[in-house]
């Protein structure tokens, strides 16, 4: 099983749609979880951290299911500007070890 | 406050040539990382450093060397470039706590012919 797995997409959705991405991770002891966004030919940037209780930032909601070892990202009322690749990122191992990045899910929001 | 900067932004090398990529950060971060990103492969960790004078291998270290002589700089060297090293290289840094945000540089696009 890969350490962090994501559906590569692409997800093509119309403006205003709701879209959800899932990500699974291999190590049940993982402690830190994030979603990063990467625009075409740009560097990744932190979108939001994922907390055990779930968290929301405007149109974006992130949830963590430790029992099933998956993380989700929900985008409501999609905008053209949401078109990007979304990377699931996990601190797979304990201690100060590097984060592990998923390969990303590509989203295209269409007018 | 420039964040993380990378030099150069683009480079074309011939097979067998050498070069050094420079990463600099002005956020006083302890940890620094070098990744490569290829289509369909996602970000893969080459080497990383948890402090000045220390380095460690990542997932794909072969063909690369690194040095962290100063806290703010992390150098990635290619001693003898190969076409398989054609990629986009990203540097990143973070505070000591690995649960904190990683800040990325803008990337270096390297082509080896």
XYZ file of C-alpha atoms in Angstrom:
224
model
C 0.000 0.000 0.000
C 1.372 3.413 -0.916
C 1.982 5.796 1.947
C -0.397 8.495 0.699
C -2.846 7.778 -2.112
C -5.106 10.104 -4.027
C -7.356 9.809 -7.044
C -5.359 11.645 -9.751
C -8.469 12.922 -11.524
C -8.901 15.102 -13.424
C -12.141 16.248 -11.918
C -13.948 18.496 -14.384
C -16.816 20.342 -12.731
C -19.002 23.336 -13.650
C -18.837 26.565 -11.718
C -20.948 26.426 -8.596
C -20.602 22.660 -8.165
C -19.543 20.909 -4.994
C -16.571 18.596 -5.340
C -14.941 16.246 -2.859
C -11.467 14.730 -2.829
C -10.378 11.801 -0.722
C -6.956 10.663 0.352
C -5.854 7.536 2.217
C -2.699 7.087 4.273
C -0.892 3.956 5.354
C 0.285 4.582 8.923
C -2.345 4.702 11.630
C 0.134 6.524 13.903
C 0.313 9.561 11.582
C -0.211 12.800 13.472
C -0.310 15.736 11.065
C -2.427 16.181 7.959
C -2.640 18.936 5.388
C -4.068 19.914 2.032
C -1.783 21.885 -0.271
C -2.744 23.561 -3.514
C -0.482 23.725 -6.558
C -1.254 25.905 -9.551
C 0.137 24.990 -12.942
C 3.901 25.554 -13.090
C 3.943 27.032 -9.581
C 5.086 25.858 -6.184
C 2.750 24.094 -3.720
C 1.174 26.270 -1.040
C -0.630 25.310 2.136
C -4.399 25.385 1.705
C -5.364 24.162 5.147
C -4.356 21.882 7.966
C -6.706 19.025 8.848
C -7.744 18.614 12.452
C -9.341 15.618 14.127
C -12.560 17.523 14.727
C -12.737 18.692 11.136
C -12.297 22.288 10.082
C -13.757 24.763 7.673
C -12.327 27.788 5.903
C -14.926 29.584 3.823
C -15.965 27.260 1.001
C -13.420 24.606 1.995
C -14.020 21.861 4.556
C -11.441 19.306 5.594
C -12.186 16.159 7.562
C -10.127 13.378 9.073
C -11.294 9.827 9.668
C -8.622 8.110 11.745
C -10.436 4.778 11.920
C -10.493 4.458 8.142
C -7.238 6.381 7.646
C -8.558 8.869 5.166
C -8.753 12.612 4.767
C -11.236 14.519 2.695
C -11.479 17.982 1.186
C -14.832 19.427 0.179
C -15.077 22.511 -2.013
C -18.481 24.151 -2.222
C -19.641 26.643 -4.858
C -16.593 25.998 -7.063
C -14.959 28.994 -8.738
C -12.857 29.093 -11.892
C -9.979 30.158 -9.659
C -10.199 26.857 -7.759
C -8.723 25.064 -10.784
C -5.467 23.576 -9.531
C -3.938 20.363 -8.268
C -4.719 19.501 -4.648
C -2.067 17.613 -2.725
C -2.783 15.494 0.332
C 0.141 15.675 2.758
C 0.768 13.546 5.833
C 3.404 13.322 8.520
C 3.475 9.549 8.090
C 6.056 8.677 10.709
C 6.475 9.891 14.249
C 8.936 12.557 15.271
C 10.498 15.118 13.020
C 10.464 13.122 9.807
C 9.652 14.663 6.455
C 6.092 15.044 5.297
C 4.877 12.656 2.618
C 3.057 14.174 -0.342
C 0.373 12.460 -2.371
C 0.616 12.750 -6.142
C -2.264 15.192 -6.216
C -5.752 15.430 -7.663
C -6.286 17.795 -10.561
C -9.404 19.944 -10.555
C -10.693 21.910 -13.525
C -13.660 24.198 -12.921
C -15.430 24.999 -16.158
C -17.548 28.082 -16.920
C 10.994 39.042 3.771
C 11.558 37.064 0.563
C 10.619 33.653 1.990
C 12.288 30.866 0.026
C 14.236 31.736 -3.099
C 15.876 29.452 -5.647
C 18.665 30.102 -8.118
C 18.597 29.627 -11.064
C 15.005 29.530 -12.308
C 15.849 27.689 -15.539
C 18.868 25.772 -16.770
C 19.788 23.539 -19.677
C 22.697 21.153 -19.175
C 24.430 18.671 -21.411
C 24.829 15.105 -20.180
C 27.859 14.863 -17.903
C 27.948 18.526 -16.906
C 27.720 19.551 -13.284
C 25.797 22.297 -11.554
C 24.645 23.517 -8.162
C 21.166 24.710 -7.300
C 20.966 27.233 -4.497
C 18.109 27.545 -2.038
C 17.947 30.391 0.470
C 15.399 31.160 3.183
C 15.134 34.188 5.438
C 12.621 32.796 7.951
C 15.205 31.272 10.320
C 13.767 27.813 9.632
C 15.596 24.776 10.944
C 14.525 22.239 8.332
C 15.123 22.446 4.605
C 14.242 20.034 1.799
C 14.928 19.376 -1.858
C 12.227 17.741 -3.992
C 11.901 16.874 -7.632
C 8.572 16.839 -9.414
C 7.920 14.894 -12.590
C 4.640 14.432 -14.478
C 2.558 11.684 -12.872
C 5.087 11.165 -10.066
C 4.231 13.893 -7.620
C 6.811 15.444 -5.314
C 9.664 13.139 -4.390
C 12.108 13.981 -1.612
C 15.757 13.972 -2.679
C 17.607 15.082 0.466
C 16.757 17.071 3.531
C 18.439 18.804 6.446
C 17.281 19.190 10.042
C 19.882 21.810 10.871
C 23.099 23.523 9.887
C 25.785 20.982 9.083
C 23.420 17.989 8.882
C 21.878 16.291 5.857
C 19.935 13.099 5.255
C 18.808 11.072 2.257
C 15.261 11.124 1.062
C 13.395 8.868 -1.335
C 15.503 9.497 -4.484
C 19.020 10.632 -3.442
C 21.119 8.906 -6.118
C 22.998 11.267 -8.423
C 22.646 14.229 -6.058
C 24.665 15.689 -3.206
C 23.730 18.425 -0.758
C 25.340 20.737 1.740
C 24.009 22.949 4.533
C 26.964 25.031 5.632
C 24.780 27.941 6.705
C 21.350 27.711 8.288
C 19.737 29.856 5.625
C 21.184 28.030 2.590
C 20.725 24.518 1.227
C 22.664 23.553 -1.896
C 21.812 20.715 -4.272
C 24.583 19.455 -6.527
C 24.509 17.354 -9.659
C 28.034 16.072 -10.294
C 27.363 14.443 -13.661
C 23.958 15.302 -15.054
C 21.861 12.663 -16.819
C 18.707 13.057 -18.934
C 16.779 11.256 -16.162
C 17.448 14.283 -13.975
C 15.368 16.516 -16.223
C 12.749 17.748 -13.802
C 11.405 20.656 -11.786
C 13.257 21.024 -8.507
C 11.609 22.595 -5.489
C 13.232 23.645 -2.268
C 11.199 23.994 0.925
C 11.753 24.967 4.528
C 9.893 24.629 7.791
C 10.288 25.360 11.481
C 11.626 22.644 13.772
C 8.124 21.213 14.267
C 7.395 18.912 11.306
C 3.698 19.502 11.837
C 4.057 23.074 10.676
C 3.665 24.548 7.224
C 6.291 23.910 4.586
C 7.184 26.960 2.515
C 8.301 26.286 -1.033
C 10.525 28.180 -3.400
C 9.351 28.942 -6.948
C 11.217 25.998 -8.467
C 14.070 25.426 -10.886
C 13.296 23.928 -14.275
C 16.235 21.795 -15.356
C 16.613 20.123 -18.731
C 19.469 17.709 -19.391
C 20.078 16.947 -23.064
